[in-house]
PDB file of C-alpha atoms in Angstrom:
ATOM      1  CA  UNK A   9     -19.327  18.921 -29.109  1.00  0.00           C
ATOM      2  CA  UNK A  10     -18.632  17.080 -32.611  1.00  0.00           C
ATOM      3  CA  UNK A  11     -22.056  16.582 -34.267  1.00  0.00           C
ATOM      4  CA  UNK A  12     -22.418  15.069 -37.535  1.00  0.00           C
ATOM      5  CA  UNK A  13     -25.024  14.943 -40.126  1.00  0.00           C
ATOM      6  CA  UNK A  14     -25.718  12.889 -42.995  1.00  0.00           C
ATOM      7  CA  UNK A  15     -28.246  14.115 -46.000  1.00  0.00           C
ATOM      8  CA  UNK A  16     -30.331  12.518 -47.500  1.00  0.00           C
ATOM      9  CA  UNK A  17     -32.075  10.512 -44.656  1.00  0.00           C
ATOM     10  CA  UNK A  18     -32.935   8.145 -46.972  1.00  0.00           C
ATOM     11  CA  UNK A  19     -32.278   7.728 -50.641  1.00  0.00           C
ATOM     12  CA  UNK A  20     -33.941   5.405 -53.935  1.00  0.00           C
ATOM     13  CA  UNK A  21     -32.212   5.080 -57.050  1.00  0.00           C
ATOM     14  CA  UNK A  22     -32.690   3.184 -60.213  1.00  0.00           C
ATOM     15  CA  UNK A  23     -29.848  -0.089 -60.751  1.00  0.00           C
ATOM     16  CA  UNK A  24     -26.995   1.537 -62.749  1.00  0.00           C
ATOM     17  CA  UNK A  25     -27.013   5.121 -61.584  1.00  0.00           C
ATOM     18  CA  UNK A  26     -24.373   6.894 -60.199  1.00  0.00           C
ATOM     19  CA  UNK A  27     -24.655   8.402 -56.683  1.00  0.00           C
ATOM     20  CA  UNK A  28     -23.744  10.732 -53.964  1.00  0.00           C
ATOM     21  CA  UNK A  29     -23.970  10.721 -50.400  1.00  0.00           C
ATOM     22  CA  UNK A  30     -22.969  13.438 -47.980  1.00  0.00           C
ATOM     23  CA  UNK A  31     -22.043  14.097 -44.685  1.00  0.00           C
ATOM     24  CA  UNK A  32     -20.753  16.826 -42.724  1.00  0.00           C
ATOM     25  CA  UNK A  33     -19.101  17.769 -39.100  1.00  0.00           C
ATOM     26  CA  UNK A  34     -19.063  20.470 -36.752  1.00  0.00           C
ATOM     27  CA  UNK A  35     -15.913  20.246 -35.489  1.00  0.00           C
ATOM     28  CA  UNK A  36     -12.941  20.121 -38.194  1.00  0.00           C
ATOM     29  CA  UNK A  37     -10.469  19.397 -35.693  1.00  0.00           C
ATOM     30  CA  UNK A  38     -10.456  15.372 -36.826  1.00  0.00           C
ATOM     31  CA  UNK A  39      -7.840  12.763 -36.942  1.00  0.00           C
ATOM     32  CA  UNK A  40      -9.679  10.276 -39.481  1.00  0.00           C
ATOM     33  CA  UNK A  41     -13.110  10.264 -41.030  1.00  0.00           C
ATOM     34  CA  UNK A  42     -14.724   6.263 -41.267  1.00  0.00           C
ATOM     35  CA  UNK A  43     -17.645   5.419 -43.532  1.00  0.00           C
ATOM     36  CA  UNK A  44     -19.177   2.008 -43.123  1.00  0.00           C
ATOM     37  CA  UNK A  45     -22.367   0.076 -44.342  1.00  0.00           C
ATOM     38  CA  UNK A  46     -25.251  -1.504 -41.847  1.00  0.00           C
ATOM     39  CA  UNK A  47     -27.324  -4.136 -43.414  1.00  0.00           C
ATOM     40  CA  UNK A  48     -30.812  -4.214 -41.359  1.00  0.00           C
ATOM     41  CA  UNK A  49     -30.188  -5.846 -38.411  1.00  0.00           C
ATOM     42  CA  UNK A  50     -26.479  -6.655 -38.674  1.00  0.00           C
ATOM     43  CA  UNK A  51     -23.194  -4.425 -37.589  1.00  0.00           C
ATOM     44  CA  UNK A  52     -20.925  -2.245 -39.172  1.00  0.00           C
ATOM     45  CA  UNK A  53     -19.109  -3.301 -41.918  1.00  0.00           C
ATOM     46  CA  UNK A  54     -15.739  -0.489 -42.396  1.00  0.00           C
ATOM     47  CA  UNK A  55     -15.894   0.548 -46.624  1.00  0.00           C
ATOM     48  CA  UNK A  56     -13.086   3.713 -46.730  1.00  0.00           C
ATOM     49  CA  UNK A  57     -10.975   5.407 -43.948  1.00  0.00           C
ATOM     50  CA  UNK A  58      -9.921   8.728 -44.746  1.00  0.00           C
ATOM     51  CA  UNK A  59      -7.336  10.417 -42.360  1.00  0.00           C
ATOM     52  CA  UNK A  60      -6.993  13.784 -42.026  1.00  0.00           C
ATOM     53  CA  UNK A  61      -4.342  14.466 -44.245  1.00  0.00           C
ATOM     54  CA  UNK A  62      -6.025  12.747 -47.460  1.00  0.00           C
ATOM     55  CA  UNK A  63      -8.482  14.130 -49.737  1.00  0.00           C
ATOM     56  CA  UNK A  64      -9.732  10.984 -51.354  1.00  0.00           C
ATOM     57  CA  UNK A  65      -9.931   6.791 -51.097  1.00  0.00           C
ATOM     58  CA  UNK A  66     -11.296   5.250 -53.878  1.00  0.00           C
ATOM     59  CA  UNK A  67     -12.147   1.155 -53.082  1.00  0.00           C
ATOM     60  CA  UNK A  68     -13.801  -0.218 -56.544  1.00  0.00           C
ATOM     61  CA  UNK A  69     -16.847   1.520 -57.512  1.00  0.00           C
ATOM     62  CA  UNK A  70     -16.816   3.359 -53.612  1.00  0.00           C
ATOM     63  CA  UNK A  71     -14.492   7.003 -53.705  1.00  0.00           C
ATOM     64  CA  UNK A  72     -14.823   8.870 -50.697  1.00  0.00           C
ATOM     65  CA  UNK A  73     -13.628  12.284 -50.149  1.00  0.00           C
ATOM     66  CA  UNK A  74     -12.829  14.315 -47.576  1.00  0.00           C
ATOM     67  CA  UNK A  75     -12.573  18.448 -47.429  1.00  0.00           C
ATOM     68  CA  UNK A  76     -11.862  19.067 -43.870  1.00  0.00           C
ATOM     69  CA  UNK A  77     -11.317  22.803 -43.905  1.00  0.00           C
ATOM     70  CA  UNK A  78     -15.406  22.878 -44.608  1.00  0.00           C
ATOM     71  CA  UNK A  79     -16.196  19.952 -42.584  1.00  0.00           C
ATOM     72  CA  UNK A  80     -17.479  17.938 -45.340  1.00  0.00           C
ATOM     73  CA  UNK A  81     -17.276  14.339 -46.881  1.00  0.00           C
ATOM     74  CA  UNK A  82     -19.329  12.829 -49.630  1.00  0.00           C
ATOM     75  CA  UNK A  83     -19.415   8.892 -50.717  1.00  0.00           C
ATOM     76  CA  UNK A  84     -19.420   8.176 -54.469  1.00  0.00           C
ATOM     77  CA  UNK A  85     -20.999   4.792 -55.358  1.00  0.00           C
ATOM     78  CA  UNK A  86     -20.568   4.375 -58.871  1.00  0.00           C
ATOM     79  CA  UNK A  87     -23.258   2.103 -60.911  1.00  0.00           C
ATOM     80  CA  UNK A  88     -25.238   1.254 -58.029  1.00  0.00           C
ATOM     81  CA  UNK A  89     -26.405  -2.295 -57.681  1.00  0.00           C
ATOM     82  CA  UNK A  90     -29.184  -4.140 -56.077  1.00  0.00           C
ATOM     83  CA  UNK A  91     -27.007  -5.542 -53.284  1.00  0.00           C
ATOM     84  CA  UNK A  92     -26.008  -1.976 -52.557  1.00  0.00           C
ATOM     85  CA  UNK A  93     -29.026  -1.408 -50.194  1.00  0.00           C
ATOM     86  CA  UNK A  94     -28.055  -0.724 -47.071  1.00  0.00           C
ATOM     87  CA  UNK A  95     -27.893   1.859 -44.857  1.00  0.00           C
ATOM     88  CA  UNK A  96     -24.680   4.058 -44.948  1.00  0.00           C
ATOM     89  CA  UNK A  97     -23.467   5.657 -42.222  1.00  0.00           C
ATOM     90  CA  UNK A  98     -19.861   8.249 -41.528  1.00  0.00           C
ATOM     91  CA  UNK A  99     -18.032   8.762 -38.494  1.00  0.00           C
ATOM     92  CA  UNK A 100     -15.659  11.129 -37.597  1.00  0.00           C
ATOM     93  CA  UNK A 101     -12.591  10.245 -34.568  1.00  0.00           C
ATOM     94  CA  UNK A 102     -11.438  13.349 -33.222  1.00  0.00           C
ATOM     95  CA  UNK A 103      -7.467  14.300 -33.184  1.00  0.00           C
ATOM     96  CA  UNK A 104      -7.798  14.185 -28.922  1.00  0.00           C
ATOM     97  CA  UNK A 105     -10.186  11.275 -28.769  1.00  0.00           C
ATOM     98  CA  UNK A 106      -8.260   8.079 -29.485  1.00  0.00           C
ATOM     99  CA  UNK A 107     -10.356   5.553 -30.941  1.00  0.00           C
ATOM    100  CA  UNK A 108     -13.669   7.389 -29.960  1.00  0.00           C
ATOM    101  CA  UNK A 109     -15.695   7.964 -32.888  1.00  0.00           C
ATOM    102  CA  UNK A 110     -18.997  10.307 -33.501  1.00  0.00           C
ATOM    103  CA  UNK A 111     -21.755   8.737 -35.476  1.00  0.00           C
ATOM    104  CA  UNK A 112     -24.172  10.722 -38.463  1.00  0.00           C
ATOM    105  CA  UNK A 113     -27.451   8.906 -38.339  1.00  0.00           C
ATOM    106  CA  UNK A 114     -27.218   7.334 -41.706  1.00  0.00           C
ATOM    107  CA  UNK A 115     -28.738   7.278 -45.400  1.00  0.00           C
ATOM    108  CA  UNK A 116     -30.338   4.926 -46.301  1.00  0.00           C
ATOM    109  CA  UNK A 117     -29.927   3.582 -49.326  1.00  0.00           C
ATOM    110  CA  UNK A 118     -32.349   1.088 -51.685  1.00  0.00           C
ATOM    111  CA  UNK A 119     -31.769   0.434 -55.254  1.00  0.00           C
ATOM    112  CA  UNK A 120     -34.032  -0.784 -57.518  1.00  0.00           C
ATOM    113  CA  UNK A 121     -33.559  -3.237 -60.334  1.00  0.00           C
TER     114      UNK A 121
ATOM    115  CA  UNK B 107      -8.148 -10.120 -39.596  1.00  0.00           C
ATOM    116  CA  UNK B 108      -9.650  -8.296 -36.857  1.00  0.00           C
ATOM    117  CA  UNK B 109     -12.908 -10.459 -36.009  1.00  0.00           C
ATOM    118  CA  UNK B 110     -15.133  -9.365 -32.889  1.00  0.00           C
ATOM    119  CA  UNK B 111     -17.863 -11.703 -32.088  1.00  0.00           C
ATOM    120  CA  UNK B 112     -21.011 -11.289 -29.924  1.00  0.00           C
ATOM    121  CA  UNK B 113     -23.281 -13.851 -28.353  1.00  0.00           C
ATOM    122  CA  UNK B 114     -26.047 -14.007 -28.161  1.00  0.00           C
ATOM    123  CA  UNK B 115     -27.337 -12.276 -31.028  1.00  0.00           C
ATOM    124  CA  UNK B 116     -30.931 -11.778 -30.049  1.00  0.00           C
ATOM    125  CA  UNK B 117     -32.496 -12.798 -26.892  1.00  0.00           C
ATOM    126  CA  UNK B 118     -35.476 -12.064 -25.345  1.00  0.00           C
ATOM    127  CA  UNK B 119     -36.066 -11.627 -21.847  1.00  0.00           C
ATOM    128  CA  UNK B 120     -38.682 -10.689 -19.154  1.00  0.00           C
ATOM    129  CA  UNK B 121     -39.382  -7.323 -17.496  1.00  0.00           C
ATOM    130  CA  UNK B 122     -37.177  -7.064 -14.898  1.00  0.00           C
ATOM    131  CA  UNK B 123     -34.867  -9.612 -14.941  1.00  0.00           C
ATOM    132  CA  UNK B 124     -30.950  -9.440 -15.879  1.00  0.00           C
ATOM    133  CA  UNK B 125     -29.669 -10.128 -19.149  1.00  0.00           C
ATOM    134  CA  UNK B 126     -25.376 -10.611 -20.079  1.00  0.00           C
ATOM    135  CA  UNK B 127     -24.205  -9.848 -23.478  1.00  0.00           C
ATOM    136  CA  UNK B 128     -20.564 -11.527 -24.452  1.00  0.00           C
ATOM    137  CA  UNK B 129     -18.294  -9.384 -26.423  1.00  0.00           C
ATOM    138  CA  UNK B 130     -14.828 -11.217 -28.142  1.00  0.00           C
ATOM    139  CA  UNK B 131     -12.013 -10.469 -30.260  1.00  0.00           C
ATOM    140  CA  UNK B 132     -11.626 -13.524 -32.014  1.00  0.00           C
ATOM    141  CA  UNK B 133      -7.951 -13.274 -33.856  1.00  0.00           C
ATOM    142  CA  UNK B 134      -6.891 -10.249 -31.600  1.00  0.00           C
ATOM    143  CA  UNK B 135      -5.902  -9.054 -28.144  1.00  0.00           C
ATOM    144  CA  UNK B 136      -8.385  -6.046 -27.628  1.00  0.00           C
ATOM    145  CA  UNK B 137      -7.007  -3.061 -25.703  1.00  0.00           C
ATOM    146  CA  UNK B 138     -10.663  -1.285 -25.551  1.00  0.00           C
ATOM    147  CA  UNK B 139     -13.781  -2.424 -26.408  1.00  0.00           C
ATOM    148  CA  UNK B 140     -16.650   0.070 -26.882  1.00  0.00           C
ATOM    149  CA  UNK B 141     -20.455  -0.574 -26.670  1.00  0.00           C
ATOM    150  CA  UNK B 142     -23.118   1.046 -28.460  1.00  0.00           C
ATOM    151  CA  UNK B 143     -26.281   1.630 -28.500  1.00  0.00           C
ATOM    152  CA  UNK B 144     -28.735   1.754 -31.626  1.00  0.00           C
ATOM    153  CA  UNK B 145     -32.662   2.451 -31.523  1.00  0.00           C
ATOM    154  CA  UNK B 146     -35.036   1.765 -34.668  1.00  0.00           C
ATOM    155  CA  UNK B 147     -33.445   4.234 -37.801  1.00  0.00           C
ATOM    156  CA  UNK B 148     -31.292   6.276 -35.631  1.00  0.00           C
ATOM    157  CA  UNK B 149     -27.466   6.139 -35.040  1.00  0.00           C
ATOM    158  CA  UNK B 150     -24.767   4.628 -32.947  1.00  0.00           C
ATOM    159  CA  UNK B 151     -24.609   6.268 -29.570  1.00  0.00           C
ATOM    160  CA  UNK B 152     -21.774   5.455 -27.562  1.00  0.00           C
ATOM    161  CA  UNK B 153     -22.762   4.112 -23.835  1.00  0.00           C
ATOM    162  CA  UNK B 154     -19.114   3.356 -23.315  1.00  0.00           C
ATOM    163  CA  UNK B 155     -15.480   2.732 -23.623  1.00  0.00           C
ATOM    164  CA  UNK B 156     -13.848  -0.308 -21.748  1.00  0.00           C
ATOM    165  CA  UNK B 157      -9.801  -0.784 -21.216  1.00  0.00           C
ATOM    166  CA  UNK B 158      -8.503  -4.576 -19.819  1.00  0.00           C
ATOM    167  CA  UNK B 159      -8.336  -4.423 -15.908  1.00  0.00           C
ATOM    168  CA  UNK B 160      -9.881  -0.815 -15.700  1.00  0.00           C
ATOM    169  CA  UNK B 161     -13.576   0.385 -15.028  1.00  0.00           C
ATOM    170  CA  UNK B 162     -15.469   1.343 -17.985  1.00  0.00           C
ATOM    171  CA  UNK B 163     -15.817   5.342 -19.060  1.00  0.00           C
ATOM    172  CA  UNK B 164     -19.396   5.810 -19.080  1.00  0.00           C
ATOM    173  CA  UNK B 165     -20.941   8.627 -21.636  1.00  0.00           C
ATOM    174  CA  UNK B 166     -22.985  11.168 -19.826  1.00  0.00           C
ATOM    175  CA  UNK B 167     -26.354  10.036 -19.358  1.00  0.00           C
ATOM    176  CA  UNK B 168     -25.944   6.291 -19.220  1.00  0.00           C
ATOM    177  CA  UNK B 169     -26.332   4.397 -16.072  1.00  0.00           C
ATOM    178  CA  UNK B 170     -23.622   2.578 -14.833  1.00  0.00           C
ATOM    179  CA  UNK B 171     -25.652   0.680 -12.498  1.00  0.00           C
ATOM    180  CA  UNK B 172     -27.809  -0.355 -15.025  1.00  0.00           C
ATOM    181  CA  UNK B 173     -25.360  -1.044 -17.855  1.00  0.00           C
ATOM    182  CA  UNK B 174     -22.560  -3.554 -15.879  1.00  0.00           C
ATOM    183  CA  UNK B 175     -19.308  -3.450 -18.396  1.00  0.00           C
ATOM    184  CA  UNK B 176     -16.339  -6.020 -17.384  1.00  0.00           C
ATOM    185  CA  UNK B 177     -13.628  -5.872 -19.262  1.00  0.00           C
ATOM    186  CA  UNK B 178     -12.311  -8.926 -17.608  1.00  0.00           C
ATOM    187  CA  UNK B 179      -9.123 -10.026 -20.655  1.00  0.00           C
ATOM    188  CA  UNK B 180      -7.803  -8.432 -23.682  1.00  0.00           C
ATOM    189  CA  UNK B 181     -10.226 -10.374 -25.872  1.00  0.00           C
ATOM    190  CA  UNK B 182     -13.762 -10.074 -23.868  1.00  0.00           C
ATOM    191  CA  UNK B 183     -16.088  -7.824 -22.516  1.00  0.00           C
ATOM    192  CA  UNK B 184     -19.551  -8.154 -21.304  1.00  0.00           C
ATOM    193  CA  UNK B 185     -22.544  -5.988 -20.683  1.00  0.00           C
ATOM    194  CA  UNK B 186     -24.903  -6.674 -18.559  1.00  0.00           C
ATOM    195  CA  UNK B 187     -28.454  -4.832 -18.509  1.00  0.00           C
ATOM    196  CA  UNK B 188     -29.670  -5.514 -14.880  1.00  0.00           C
ATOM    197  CA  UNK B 189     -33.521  -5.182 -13.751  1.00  0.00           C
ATOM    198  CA  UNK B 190     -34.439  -4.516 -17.751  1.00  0.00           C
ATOM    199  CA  UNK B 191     -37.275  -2.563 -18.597  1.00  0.00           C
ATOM    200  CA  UNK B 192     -39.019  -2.394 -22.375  1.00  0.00           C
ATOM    201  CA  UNK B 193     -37.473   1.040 -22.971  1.00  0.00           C
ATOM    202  CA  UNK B 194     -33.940  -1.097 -23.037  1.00  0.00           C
ATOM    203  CA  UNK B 195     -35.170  -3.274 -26.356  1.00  0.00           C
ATOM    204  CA  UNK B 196     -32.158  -2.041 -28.322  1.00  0.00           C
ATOM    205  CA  UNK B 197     -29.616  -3.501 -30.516  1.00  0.00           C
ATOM    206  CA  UNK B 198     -26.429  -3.382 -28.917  1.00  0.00           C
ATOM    207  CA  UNK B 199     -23.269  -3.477 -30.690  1.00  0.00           C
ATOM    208  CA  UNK B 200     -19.871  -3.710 -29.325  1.00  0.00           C
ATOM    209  CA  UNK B 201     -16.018  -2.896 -30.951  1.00  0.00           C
ATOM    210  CA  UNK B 202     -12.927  -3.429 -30.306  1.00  0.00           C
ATOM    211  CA  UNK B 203      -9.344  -1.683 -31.123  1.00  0.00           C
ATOM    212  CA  UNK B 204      -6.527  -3.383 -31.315  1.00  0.00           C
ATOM    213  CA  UNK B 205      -3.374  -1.901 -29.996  1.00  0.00           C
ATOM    214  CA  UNK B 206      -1.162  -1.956 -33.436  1.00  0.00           C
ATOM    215  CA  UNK B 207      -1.723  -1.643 -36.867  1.00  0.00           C
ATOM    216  CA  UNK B 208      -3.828   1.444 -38.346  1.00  0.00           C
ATOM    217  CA  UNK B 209      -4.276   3.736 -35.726  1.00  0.00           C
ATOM    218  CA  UNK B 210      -7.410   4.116 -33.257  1.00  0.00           C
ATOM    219  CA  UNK B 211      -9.161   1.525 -35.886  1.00  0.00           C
ATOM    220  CA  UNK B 212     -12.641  -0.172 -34.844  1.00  0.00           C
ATOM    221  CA  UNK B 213     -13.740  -3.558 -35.597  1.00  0.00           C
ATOM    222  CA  UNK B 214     -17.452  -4.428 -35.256  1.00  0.00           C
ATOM    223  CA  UNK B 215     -19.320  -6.928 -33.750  1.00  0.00           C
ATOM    224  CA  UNK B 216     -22.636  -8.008 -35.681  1.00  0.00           C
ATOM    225  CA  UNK B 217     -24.539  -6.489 -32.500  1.00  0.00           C
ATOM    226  CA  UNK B 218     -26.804  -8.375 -30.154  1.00  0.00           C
ATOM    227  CA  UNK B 219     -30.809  -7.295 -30.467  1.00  0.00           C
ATOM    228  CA  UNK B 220     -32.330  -7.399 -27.078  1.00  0.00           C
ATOM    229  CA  UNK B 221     -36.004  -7.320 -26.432  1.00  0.00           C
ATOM    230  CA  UNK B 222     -37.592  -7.164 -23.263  1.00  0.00           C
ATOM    231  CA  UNK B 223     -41.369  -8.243 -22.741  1.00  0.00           C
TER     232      UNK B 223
END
């Protein structure tokens, strides 16, 4: 059974600094990794998609990376802003599971100006 | 786009009684929707996976008597939490995949918070 886990639980940063968020899996067998932001109370907003093959997506100051061979992924957020506070979570789809996809529980995230 | 829409997004209701929770693809034709679960600080647990004109998959543990999924046309699905209890004040969120573009993709829905008194 895929299980996924996302360290830190929760994280609090200065405005401006640069910062790292990691999450790992169980099972490396995976067809794409997702990480999204959840503002409190709203859904899931998708920020990079890496697929299995890749080793990096980079989306403005967001760069995700992926080392599947170790079951790992971290998300760089570069100069971290106030409006960056939210609660970031990964997800891993499986290479047999079509669209299924296996939630961490989430950092979250609060910057201070 | 890929929009997915749920209605309503909060409601409150009272012990025991049934509650429906509307889940469309807006600008898409849906071949699965999925609905989720998500408690105070804790993940996104699957309850289950829905495919036009079939019954729903059910993850192990959920009640399918409880949790009614119809998955009635390629852009809705409902939920239905029958005879709810406080222990089902969750926010529910729903997705959707479409059946081209990038592969097994999900679009969200901005999730529906049900409390039960």
């Amino acid at each position: 059974k895929q299980e996924v886990t996302q360290i830190p639980a929760a994280l609090s940063v200065p405005e401006g600094e640069n910062l790292v968020l990691n999450c790992s899996f169980t099972d490396s067998a995976i067809y794409n990794l997702q990480w999204f932001r959840q503002d409190p109370g709203k859904g899931l907003t998708s920020l990079l998609l890496i697929q299995s093959s890749q080793r990096e997506q980079t989306s403005g100051r967001l760069n995700a990376s992926l080392d599947k061979s170790s079951g790992r992924s971290t998300l760089y957020i570069a100069a971290s802003q106030p409006g960056d506070s939210a609660t970031y979570l990964c997800a891993v789809r499986r290479e047999t599971s079509g669209s299924r996809l296996t939630f961490g529980e989430g950092t979250q995230l609060t910057v201070n100006p | 786009g890929a929009v997915v829409s749920q209605h309503p997004s909060w409601v409150i209701c009272k012990s025991g009684t049934s509650v429906k929770i509307e889940c469309r693809s807006l600008d898409f034709q849906a071949t699965t929707m999925f609905w989720y679960r998500q408690f105070p600080k804790q993940s996104l647990m699957l309850m289950a996976t829905s495919n036009e004109g079939s019954k729903a998959t059910y993850e192990q543990g959920v009640e399918k008597d409880k949790f009614l999924i119809n998955h009635a046309s390629l852009t809705l699905s409902t939920l239905t939490v029958t005879s709810a209890h406080p222990e089902d004040s969750s926010f529910y969120i729903c997705s959707a995949s479409k059946p081209s573009g990038r592969p097994y993709e999900q679009y969200f829905g901005p999730g529906t918070r049900l409390t039960v008194t």
